[in-house]
PDB file of C-alpha atoms and ligand atoms in Angstrom:
ATOM      1  CA  MET A  11      91.683  -8.643   8.890  1.00 92.00           C
ATOM      2  CA  TYR A  12      89.748  -5.770  10.873  1.00 98.00           C
ATOM      3  CA  GLN A  13      90.629  -2.225  10.234  1.00 98.00           C
ATOM      4  CA  ILE A  14      91.682   0.031  12.952  1.00 98.00           C
ATOM      5  CA  ILE A  15      90.306   3.563  12.813  1.00 98.00           C
ATOM      6  CA  ASP A  16      92.794   6.006  12.987  1.00 98.00           C
ATOM      7  CA  GLY A  17      91.301   8.881  14.864  1.00 98.00           C
ATOM      8  CA  LYS A  18      94.257  10.623  15.377  1.00 98.00           C
ATOM      9  CA  LYS A  19      94.686  10.753  11.516  1.00 98.00           C
ATOM     10  CA  ILE A  20      91.407  11.736  10.577  1.00 98.00           C
ATOM     11  CA  SER A  21      91.540  14.720  13.398  1.00 98.00           C
ATOM     12  CA  GLN A  22      94.369  16.024  12.452  1.00 98.00           C
ATOM     13  CA  GLU A  23      93.190  16.118   8.691  1.00 98.00           C
ATOM     14  CA  ILE A  24      90.256  17.362   9.871  1.00 98.00           C
ATOM     15  CA  LYS A  25      92.135  20.048  11.799  1.00 98.00           C
ATOM     16  CA  ASP A  26      94.093  21.287   8.667  1.00 98.00           C
ATOM     17  CA  GLU A  27      90.723  21.553   6.207  1.00 98.00           C
ATOM     18  CA  LEU A  28      89.838  23.995   8.902  1.00 98.00           C
ATOM     19  CA  LYS A  29      93.418  25.836   9.298  1.00 98.00           C
ATOM     20  CA  GLU A  30      93.228  26.527   5.590  1.00 98.00           C
ATOM     21  CA  LYS A  31      89.392  27.545   6.182  1.00 98.00           C
ATOM     22  CA  VAL A  32      90.384  30.214   9.017  1.00 98.00           C
ATOM     23  CA  THR A  33      93.340  31.345   6.648  1.00 98.00           C
ATOM     24  CA  ALA A  34      90.504  32.376   4.027  1.00 98.00           C
ATOM     25  CA  LEU A  35      88.300  33.588   6.542  1.00 98.00           C
ATOM     26  CA  LYS A  36      91.304  36.032   7.906  1.00 97.00           C
ATOM     27  CA  ALA A  37      92.143  37.044   4.590  1.00 97.00           C
ATOM     28  CA  GLU A  38      87.954  38.658   4.526  1.00 97.00           C
ATOM     29  CA  GLY A  39      89.170  40.335   7.604  1.00 96.00           C
ATOM     30  CA  LYS A  40      86.737  37.751  10.033  1.00 96.00           C
ATOM     31  CA  SER A  41      88.276  36.476  13.263  1.00 95.00           C
ATOM     32  CA  ILE A  42      87.302  33.317  15.436  1.00 97.00           C
ATOM     33  CA  CYS A  43      87.413  33.944  19.168  1.00 98.00           C
ATOM     34  CA  LEU A  44      86.510  30.834  21.571  1.00 98.00           C
ATOM     35  CA  ALA A  45      85.896  31.653  25.233  1.00 98.00           C
ATOM     36  CA  VAL A  46      86.702  28.805  27.585  1.00 98.00           C
ATOM     37  CA  ILE A  47      85.366  28.196  30.886  1.00 98.00           C
ATOM     38  CA  GLN A  48      86.806  26.106  33.443  1.00 98.00           C
ATOM     39  CA  VAL A  49      85.375  26.009  37.243  1.00 98.00           C
ATOM     40  CA  GLY A  50      87.817  24.001  39.624  1.00 97.00           C
ATOM     41  CA  SER A  51      91.222  22.231  39.214  1.00 93.00           C
ATOM     42  CA  ASP A  52      89.794  18.950  38.384  1.00 94.00           C
ATOM     43  CA  PRO A  53      93.427  17.463  36.453  1.00 93.00           C
ATOM     44  CA  ALA A  54      91.094  15.249  34.056  1.00 92.00           C
ATOM     45  CA  SER A  55      89.401  18.699  32.795  1.00 95.00           C
ATOM     46  CA  SER A  56      92.615  20.536  32.883  1.00 96.00           C
ATOM     47  CA  VAL A  57      94.060  18.074  30.198  1.00 94.00           C
ATOM     48  CA  TYR A  58      91.193  18.758  27.926  1.00 95.00           C
ATOM     49  CA  VAL A  59      91.110  22.307  28.098  1.00 96.00           C
ATOM     50  CA  GLY A  60      94.863  22.501  27.702  1.00 97.00           C
ATOM     51  CA  ASN A  61      94.326  20.508  24.642  1.00 96.00           C
ATOM     52  CA  LYS A  62      91.183  22.630  23.465  1.00 97.00           C
ATOM     53  CA  LYS A  63      93.565  25.895  23.795  1.00 97.00           C
ATOM     54  CA  LYS A  64      96.224  23.799  21.718  1.00 98.00           C
ATOM     55  CA  ALA A  65      93.714  23.056  18.920  1.00 98.00           C
ATOM     56  CA  CYS A  66      92.693  26.755  18.929  1.00 98.00           C
ATOM     57  CA  ALA A  67      96.353  28.138  18.599  1.00 98.00           C
ATOM     58  CA  TYR A  68      97.332  25.613  15.948  1.00 98.00           C
ATOM     59  CA  ILE A  69      93.997  26.333  13.611  1.00 98.00           C
ATOM     60  CA  GLY A  70      94.235  30.482  14.043  1.00 98.00           C
ATOM     61  CA  ILE A  71      91.305  30.514  16.185  1.00 98.00           C
ATOM     62  CA  GLU A  72      91.931  32.998  19.126  1.00 98.00           C
ATOM     63  CA  SER A  73      90.994  31.648  22.774  1.00 98.00           C
ATOM     64  CA  LEU A  74      89.961  33.084  25.910  1.00 98.00           C
ATOM     65  CA  ALA A  75      90.467  31.131  28.860  1.00 97.00           C
ATOM     66  CA  TYR A  76      88.581  32.032  32.453  1.00 98.00           C
ATOM     67  CA  GLU A  77      90.077  29.579  34.689  1.00 97.00           C
ATOM     68  CA  LEU A  78      87.496  30.046  37.852  1.00 98.00           C
ATOM     69  CA  PRO A  79      88.154  28.784  41.274  1.00 98.00           C
ATOM     70  CA  GLU A  80      86.236  25.400  43.065  1.00 98.00           C
ATOM     71  CA  GLU A  81      84.289  28.506  45.062  1.00 98.00           C
ATOM     72  CA  THR A  82      82.595  30.290  42.143  1.00 98.00           C
ATOM     73  CA  THR A  83      79.086  31.121  42.957  1.00 98.00           C
ATOM     74  CA  GLN A  84      76.066  29.926  40.346  1.00 98.00           C
ATOM     75  CA  GLU A  85      75.065  33.435  40.029  1.00 98.00           C
ATOM     76  CA  GLU A  86      78.754  34.486  39.340  1.00 98.00           C
ATOM     77  CA  LEU A  87      79.834  31.957  36.685  1.00 98.00           C
ATOM     78  CA  LEU A  88      75.745  33.162  34.904  1.00 98.00           C
ATOM     79  CA  ALA A  89      77.279  36.424  34.952  1.00 98.00           C
ATOM     80  CA  LEU A  90      80.141  35.905  33.245  1.00 99.00           C
ATOM     81  CA  VAL A  91      78.533  33.651  30.674  1.00 99.00           C
ATOM     82  CA  ARG A  92      76.095  36.448  29.850  1.00 98.00           C
ATOM     83  CA  LYS A  93      78.774  38.908  29.500  1.00 98.00           C
ATOM     84  CA  LEU A  94      80.525  36.434  26.963  1.00 98.00           C
ATOM     85  CA  ASN A  95      77.077  36.243  24.978  1.00 98.00           C
ATOM     86  CA  GLY A  96      76.257  40.010  24.633  1.00 98.00           C
ATOM     87  CA  ASP A  97      80.366  40.219  23.777  1.00 98.00           C
ATOM     88  CA  SER A  98      80.776  40.486  19.942  1.00 97.00           C
ATOM     89  CA  LYS A  99      83.984  39.637  19.735  1.00 97.00           C
ATOM     90  CA  VAL A 100      83.386  35.971  20.931  1.00 98.00           C
ATOM     91  CA  ASN A 101      81.606  33.401  18.499  1.00 98.00           C
ATOM     92  CA  GLY A 102      81.670  30.283  20.891  1.00 98.00           C
ATOM     93  CA  ILE A 103      81.721  29.684  24.423  1.00 98.00           C
ATOM     94  CA  LEU A 104      82.284  26.395  26.114  1.00 98.00           C
ATOM     95  CA  VAL A 105      81.670  25.600  29.797  1.00 98.00           C
ATOM     96  CA  GLN A 106      84.087  22.507  30.930  1.00 98.00           C
ATOM     97  CA  LEU A 107      82.129  19.639  32.433  1.00 97.00           C
ATOM     98  CA  PRO A 108      81.422  18.691  34.955  1.00 96.00           C
ATOM     99  CA  LEU A 109      80.850  21.706  37.056  1.00 98.00           C
ATOM    100  CA  PRO A 110      81.289  21.605  41.102  1.00 98.00           C
ATOM    101  CA  LYS A 111      77.953  20.018  42.790  1.00 98.00           C
ATOM    102  CA  HIS A 112      76.692  23.626  43.919  1.00 98.00           C
ATOM    103  CA  ILE A 113      76.234  24.885  40.477  1.00 98.00           C
ATOM    104  CA  ASP A 114      73.319  23.710  38.362  1.00 98.00           C
ATOM    105  CA  GLU A 115      74.932  22.447  35.586  1.00 98.00           C
ATOM    106  CA  ASN A 116      71.584  22.731  33.235  1.00 98.00           C
ATOM    107  CA  ALA A 117      71.151  26.213  34.135  1.00 98.00           C
ATOM    108  CA  VAL A 118      74.829  27.083  32.917  1.00 98.00           C
ATOM    109  CA  ILE A 119      74.183  25.109  29.598  1.00 98.00           C
ATOM    110  CA  GLN A 120      70.358  27.123  28.976  1.00 98.00           C
ATOM    111  CA  THR A 121      72.103  30.120  29.839  1.00 98.00           C
ATOM    112  CA  ILE A 122      74.922  29.740  26.861  1.00 98.00           C
ATOM    113  CA  SER A 123      73.558  31.777  23.917  1.00 98.00           C
ATOM    114  CA  PRO A 124      72.223  28.913  21.113  1.00 98.00           C
ATOM    115  CA  GLU A 125      74.230  31.073  18.913  1.00 98.00           C
ATOM    116  CA  LYS A 126      77.313  30.773  20.413  1.00 98.00           C
ATOM    117  CA  ASP A 127      77.043  26.990  22.177  1.00 98.00           C
ATOM    118  CA  VAL A 128      79.785  25.100  20.128  1.00 98.00           C
ATOM    119  CA  ASP A 129      79.501  22.148  22.470  1.00 98.00           C
ATOM    120  CA  GLY A 130      75.523  21.738  20.816  1.00 98.00           C
ATOM    121  CA  PHE A 131      74.018  21.337  24.438  1.00 98.00           C
ATOM    122  CA  ASN A 132      71.907  23.683  24.698  1.00 98.00           C
ATOM    123  CA  GLU A 133      67.970  23.114  24.429  1.00 98.00           C
ATOM    124  CA  LYS A 134      67.566  24.996  21.085  1.00 98.00           C
ATOM    125  CA  ASN A 135      70.404  23.319  19.236  1.00 98.00           C
ATOM    126  CA  VAL A 136      69.489  19.526  21.008  1.00 98.00           C
ATOM    127  CA  GLY A 137      65.935  20.404  19.125  1.00 98.00           C
ATOM    128  CA  ALA A 138      67.236  21.635  16.147  1.00 98.00           C
ATOM    129  CA  LEU A 139      68.803  17.807  15.880  1.00 98.00           C
ATOM    130  CA  CYS A 140      66.115  16.399  16.410  1.00 97.00           C
ATOM    131  CA  VAL A 141      63.927  18.101  14.001  1.00 97.00           C
ATOM    132  CA  GLY A 142      66.692  17.927  11.492  1.00 95.00           C
ATOM    133  CA  SER A 143      67.171  21.869  11.279  1.00 97.00           C
ATOM    134  CA  LYS A 144      70.631  23.689  11.458  1.00 97.00           C
ATOM    135  CA  GLY A 145      72.354  24.218  14.681  1.00 98.00           C
ATOM    136  CA  PHE A 146      75.225  22.975  16.629  1.00 98.00           C
ATOM    137  CA  VAL A 147      75.622  19.461  17.459  1.00 98.00           C
ATOM    138  CA  SER A 148      77.433  17.812  20.300  1.00 98.00           C
ATOM    139  CA  CYS A 149      81.113  17.543  19.342  1.00 98.00           C
ATOM    140  CA  THR A 150      81.579  13.474  20.343  1.00 98.00           C
ATOM    141  CA  PRO A 151      78.973  12.048  18.350  1.00 98.00           C
ATOM    142  CA  LEU A 152      79.609  14.517  15.714  1.00 98.00           C
ATOM    143  CA  GLY A 153      82.999  13.061  15.447  1.00 98.00           C
ATOM    144  CA  ILE A 154      81.780   9.375  15.587  1.00 99.00           C
ATOM    145  CA  ILE A 155      79.837  10.196  12.219  1.00 98.00           C
ATOM    146  CA  GLN A 156      83.182  11.531  10.707  1.00 98.00           C
ATOM    147  CA  LEU A 157      85.274   8.575  11.903  1.00 98.00           C
ATOM    148  CA  LEU A 158      82.855   6.186  10.123  1.00 98.00           C
ATOM    149  CA  LYS A 159      82.464   8.190   6.753  1.00 98.00           C
ATOM    150  CA  ARG A 160      86.231   8.908   6.159  1.00 98.00           C
ATOM    151  CA  SER A 161      87.051   5.262   7.207  1.00 98.00           C
ATOM    152  CA  GLY A 162      84.454   3.963   4.229  1.00 98.00           C
ATOM    153  CA  ILE A 163      81.858   2.528   6.669  1.00 98.00           C
ATOM    154  CA  GLU A 164      78.022   2.720   5.244  1.00 98.00           C
ATOM    155  CA  ILE A 165      75.487   4.073   7.852  1.00 99.00           C
ATOM    156  CA  SER A 166      72.415   3.973   5.780  1.00 99.00           C
ATOM    157  CA  GLY A 167      70.038   1.020   6.086  1.00 98.00           C
ATOM    158  CA  LYS A 168      72.395  -0.350   8.898  1.00 99.00           C
ATOM    159  CA  HIS A 169      71.632  -1.239  12.421  1.00 99.00           C
ATOM    160  CA  CYS A 170      73.134   0.738  14.226  1.00 99.00           C
ATOM    161  CA  VAL A 171      73.070  -0.327  18.469  1.00 99.00           C
ATOM    162  CA  VAL A 172      74.170   3.042  20.783  1.00 99.00           C
ATOM    163  CA  ILE A 173      74.619   1.659  24.272  1.00 98.00           C
ATOM    164  CA  GLY A 174      74.235   4.792  26.418  1.00 98.00           C
ATOM    165  CA  ARG A 175      71.575   7.491  26.812  1.00 98.00           C
ATOM    166  CA  SER A 176      73.409  10.732  27.846  1.00 98.00           C
ATOM    167  CA  ASN A 177      72.646  14.067  26.774  1.00 97.00           C
ATOM    168  CA  ILE A 178      75.972  14.906  25.532  1.00 97.00           C
ATOM    169  CA  VAL A 179      76.802  11.049  23.384  1.00 98.00           C
ATOM    170  CA  GLY A 180      74.136   8.518  23.832  1.00 98.00           C
ATOM    171  CA  LYS A 181      70.927  10.709  22.398  1.00 98.00           C
ATOM    172  CA  PRO A 182      72.580  12.818  20.214  1.00 98.00           C
ATOM    173  CA  MET A 183      74.468   9.916  18.970  1.00 98.00           C
ATOM    174  CA  SER A 184      71.167   8.483  18.119  1.00 98.00           C
ATOM    175  CA  LEU A 185      69.858  11.438  16.201  1.00 98.00           C
ATOM    176  CA  LEU A 186      72.491  11.584  14.027  1.00 98.00           C
ATOM    177  CA  LEU A 187      72.768   8.069  13.280  1.00 98.00           C
ATOM    178  CA  LEU A 188      68.934   8.118  12.242  1.00 98.00           C
ATOM    179  CA  ARG A 189      69.905  11.635   9.863  1.00 98.00           C
ATOM    180  CA  GLU A 190      72.150   9.363   8.491  1.00 98.00           C
ATOM    181  CA  ASN A 191      69.526   6.900   7.902  1.00 98.00           C
ATOM    182  CA  GLY A 192      70.897   4.188   9.996  1.00 98.00           C
ATOM    183  CA  THR A 193      68.164   1.648  11.802  1.00 99.00           C
ATOM    184  CA  VAL A 194      68.739   2.951  15.570  1.00 99.00           C
ATOM    185  CA  THR A 195      68.417   0.958  18.716  1.00 99.00           C
ATOM    186  CA  ILE A 196      69.126   2.805  21.931  1.00 98.00           C
ATOM    187  CA  CYS A 197      69.945   0.548  24.909  1.00 98.00           C
ATOM    188  CA  HIS A 198      70.976   1.783  28.193  1.00 98.00           C
ATOM    189  CA  SER A 199      71.645   0.125  32.078  1.00 97.00           C
ATOM    190  CA  ARG A 200      67.934  -0.957  32.400  1.00 98.00           C
ATOM    191  CA  THR A 201      68.127  -2.932  28.824  1.00 98.00           C
ATOM    192  CA  GLN A 202      66.841  -6.654  28.989  1.00 98.00           C
ATOM    193  CA  ASN A 203      68.734  -8.980  27.133  1.00 98.00           C
ATOM    194  CA  LEU A 204      71.589  -6.647  26.003  1.00 98.00           C
ATOM    195  CA  LYS A 205      73.399  -8.499  24.487  1.00 98.00           C
ATOM    196  CA  GLU A 206      70.900 -10.006  22.428  1.00 98.00           C
ATOM    197  CA  ILE A 207      70.528  -6.721  20.971  1.00 98.00           C
ATOM    198  CA  THR A 208      74.214  -5.617  20.156  1.00 99.00           C
ATOM    199  CA  LYS A 209      74.974  -8.969  18.802  1.00 98.00           C
ATOM    200  CA  GLN A 210      72.519  -8.018  15.971  1.00 98.00           C
ATOM    201  CA  ALA A 211      74.242  -4.243  15.427  1.00 99.00           C
ATOM    202  CA  ASP A 212      76.239  -3.722  11.983  1.00 99.00           C
ATOM    203  CA  ILE A 213      77.523  -0.635  14.117  1.00 99.00           C
ATOM    204  CA  LEU A 214      77.876  -0.690  17.886  1.00 99.00           C
ATOM    205  CA  ILE A 215      78.656   2.708  20.002  1.00 99.00           C
ATOM    206  CA  ALA A 216      79.826   1.798  23.281  1.00 98.00           C
ATOM    207  CA  ALA A 217      79.074   4.809  25.367  1.00 98.00           C
ATOM    208  CA  VAL A 218      78.543   2.740  28.507  1.00 97.00           C
ATOM    209  CA  GLY A 219      80.999   4.115  31.338  1.00 97.00           C
ATOM    210  CA  LYS A 220      82.452   1.098  32.061  1.00 97.00           C
ATOM    211  CA  PRO A 221      85.949   0.099  31.461  1.00 97.00           C
ATOM    212  CA  LYS A 222      86.306  -3.203  29.334  1.00 98.00           C
ATOM    213  CA  PHE A 223      82.347  -3.690  29.583  1.00 98.00           C
ATOM    214  CA  VAL A 224      82.005  -4.864  25.927  1.00 98.00           C
ATOM    215  CA  ASP A 225      83.628  -8.666  25.379  1.00 98.00           C
ATOM    216  CA  GLU A 226      83.172 -10.581  22.231  1.00 98.00           C
ATOM    217  CA  THR A 227      79.889 -11.832  23.473  1.00 98.00           C
ATOM    218  CA  PHE A 228      78.040  -8.583  22.809  1.00 99.00           C
ATOM    219  CA  VAL A 229      79.414  -8.321  19.139  1.00 99.00           C
ATOM    220  CA  LYS A 230      78.391  -9.652  15.894  1.00 98.00           C
ATOM    221  CA  GLU A 231      81.059 -11.459  13.345  1.00 98.00           C
ATOM    222  CA  GLY A 232      82.262  -8.457  11.000  1.00 98.00           C
ATOM    223  CA  ALA A 233      80.630  -5.133  12.854  1.00 99.00           C
ATOM    224  CA  ALA A 234      82.260  -2.110  13.083  1.00 99.00           C
ATOM    225  CA  VAL A 235      83.101  -0.978  16.849  1.00 99.00           C
ATOM    226  CA  ILE A 236      83.308   2.424  18.170  1.00 99.00           C
ATOM    227  CA  ASP A 237      84.456   2.916  21.661  1.00 98.00           C
ATOM    228  CA  VAL A 238      83.518   6.310  23.243  1.00 98.00           C
ATOM    229  CA  GLY A 239      84.988   5.376  26.757  1.00 98.00           C
ATOM    230  CA  ILE A 240      88.172   6.582  28.371  1.00 96.00           C
ATOM    231  CA  HIS A 241      89.434   4.840  31.841  1.00 96.00           C
ATOM    232  CA  ARG A 242      92.460   3.864  33.666  1.00 93.00           C
ATOM    233  CA  ASN A 243      92.758   0.076  34.327  1.00 90.00           C
ATOM    234  CA  GLU A 244      94.329  -1.469  37.181  1.00 90.00           C
ATOM    235  CA  ASN A 245      97.661  -0.763  35.896  1.00 93.00           C
ATOM    236  CA  ASN A 246      96.987   3.175  34.977  1.00 93.00           C
ATOM    237  CA  LYS A 247      97.159   2.268  31.582  1.00 95.00           C
ATOM    238  CA  LEU A 248      94.039   4.310  29.476  1.00 97.00           C
ATOM    239  CA  CYS A 249      91.498   1.623  28.242  1.00 97.00           C
ATOM    240  CA  GLY A 250      88.086   2.010  26.670  1.00 98.00           C
ATOM    241  CA  ASP A 251      84.536   0.724  27.161  1.00 98.00           C
ATOM    242  CA  VAL A 252      85.400  -2.486  24.665  1.00 98.00           C
ATOM    243  CA  ASP A 253      87.797  -4.960  25.970  1.00 98.00           C
ATOM    244  CA  PHE A 254      90.181  -4.293  22.372  1.00 98.00           C
ATOM    245  CA  GLU A 255      91.844  -6.999  22.515  1.00 98.00           C
ATOM    246  CA  LYS A 256      89.241  -9.596  22.506  1.00 98.00           C
ATOM    247  CA  VAL A 257      86.784  -7.735  20.197  1.00 98.00           C
ATOM    248  CA  ALA A 258      89.231  -6.697  17.729  1.00 98.00           C
ATOM    249  CA  PRO A 259      89.654 -10.152  16.126  1.00 98.00           C
ATOM    250  CA  HIS A 260      86.098 -10.222  15.638  1.00 98.00           C
ATOM    251  CA  THR A 261      85.113  -6.804  13.893  1.00 99.00           C
ATOM    252  CA  SER A 262      85.756  -5.220  10.492  1.00 98.00           C
ATOM    253  CA  ALA A 263      87.008  -2.024  11.796  1.00 99.00           C
ATOM    254  CA  ILE A 264      87.272  -0.663  15.632  1.00 99.00           C
ATOM    255  CA  THR A 265      88.305   2.530  17.503  1.00 98.00           C
ATOM    256  CA  PRO A 266      91.294   2.146  20.041  1.00 98.00           C
ATOM    257  CA  VAL A 267      91.808   3.710  23.085  1.00 98.00           C
ATOM    258  CA  PRO A 268      93.716   6.084  23.258  1.00 97.00           C
ATOM    259  CA  GLY A 269      93.540   7.236  19.487  1.00 98.00           C
ATOM    260  CA  GLY A 270      90.803   6.410  18.582  1.00 98.00           C
ATOM    261  CA  VAL A 271      87.038   8.617  19.294  1.00 98.00           C
ATOM    262  CA  GLY A 272      89.107  11.009  21.810  1.00 97.00           C
ATOM    263  CA  PRO A 273      91.133  13.285  19.174  1.00 97.00           C
ATOM    264  CA  MET A 274      87.787  13.521  17.124  1.00 98.00           C
ATOM    265  CA  THR A 275      85.984  15.143  20.034  1.00 98.00           C
ATOM    266  CA  ILE A 276      88.408  18.411  20.005  1.00 97.00           C
ATOM    267  CA  ALA A 277      88.524  18.306  16.180  1.00 98.00           C
ATOM    268  CA  MET A 278      84.615  18.660  15.759  1.00 98.00           C
ATOM    269  CA  LEU A 279      85.077  21.390  18.286  1.00 98.00           C
ATOM    270  CA  MET A 280      86.836  23.535  16.011  1.00 98.00           C
ATOM    271  CA  TYR A 281      84.636  22.600  13.383  1.00 98.00           C
ATOM    272  CA  ASN A 282      81.815  24.009  15.383  1.00 98.00           C
ATOM    273  CA  CYS A 283      83.794  26.997  16.216  1.00 98.00           C
ATOM    274  CA  VAL A 284      84.445  27.437  12.572  1.00 98.00           C
ATOM    275  CA  SER A 285      80.825  27.153  11.320  1.00 97.00           C
ATOM    276  CA  SER A 286      79.725  29.727  14.070  1.00 95.00           C
ATOM    277  CA  VAL A 287      81.554  32.316  11.989  1.00 93.00           C
ATOM    278  CA  GLU A 288      80.877  31.098   8.014  1.00 85.00           C
TER     279      GLU A 288
HETATM  280  N1  LIG B 318      83.076  17.364  29.542  1.00 96.92           N
HETATM  281  C1  LIG B 318      83.444  16.280  28.950  1.00 96.92           C
HETATM  282  N2  LIG B 318      82.678  16.079  27.406  1.00 96.92           N
HETATM  283  C2  LIG B 318      82.730  17.259  27.614  1.00 96.92           C
HETATM  284  C3  LIG B 318      82.577  18.085  26.235  1.00 96.92           C
HETATM  285  O1  LIG B 318      82.412  17.777  24.956  1.00 96.92           O
HETATM  286  N3  LIG B 318      82.477  19.466  26.338  1.00 96.92           N
HETATM  287  C4  LIG B 318      82.343  19.631  27.773  1.00 96.92           C
HETATM  288  N4  LIG B 318      82.107  21.429  27.566  1.00 96.92           N
HETATM  289  N5  LIG B 318      82.631  19.503  28.688  1.00 96.92           N
HETATM  290  C5  LIG B 318      83.137  18.234  28.460  1.00 96.92           C
END
């Protein structure tokens, strides 16, 4: 029988731990404030931003919401980021991605002060992760490490295969697994004989971006499978990068979609906000 890793429950535990910490910090006279910027009105982004604001309210973090019109220029957005960089009341700055096409995402990310970059996307924080020094780490991979640890899944010495090499998930995920002493292989769209590699994984992380891409032919019997994808299927139901029904019976543990990795991203964003003050 396989374990279904309950991201909703684990994220709730983390949020409750953080809520206690914030109460203690407030007693010392410290407060936490996160600025969330959304440009345009992409419906998925609006849902994510709404959930982030809700999580802040639950934990006791003040959130400042900036909802800017689609036509906002890059210079206007950069000016707001610079203003927030200089505002001592603001501890964290998050610019929701994707941004409209006329804005250079990288220019925006690199303008956020590394000390306020609670997404962990700034080059300084990515570099810190790479060399093993302190810094903010991207929330989704950080959440996956918590899911594994809190589900009793050993990483050290295990073969961890990551499918996907994005800056937000694949690359930081690989570095974090390495930091936990995993033996890490990164696969991507140009990888040859993909299944031969994924079938060697003790821990398989699917961050492909294609619905139900991973079926049972990708998975070694007894592996732990983590699904980072979130898509709508033909019946408008949520599904992941992994075909859960086909894969689950072959695993020792697997995350569902929804209710697996998704809720962890926000919990770890809250974790990063609290660490920015601690
Ligand atoms: N869009 C999708 N995921 C993320 C994330 O983790 N952070 C931000 N800022 N935007 C996103």
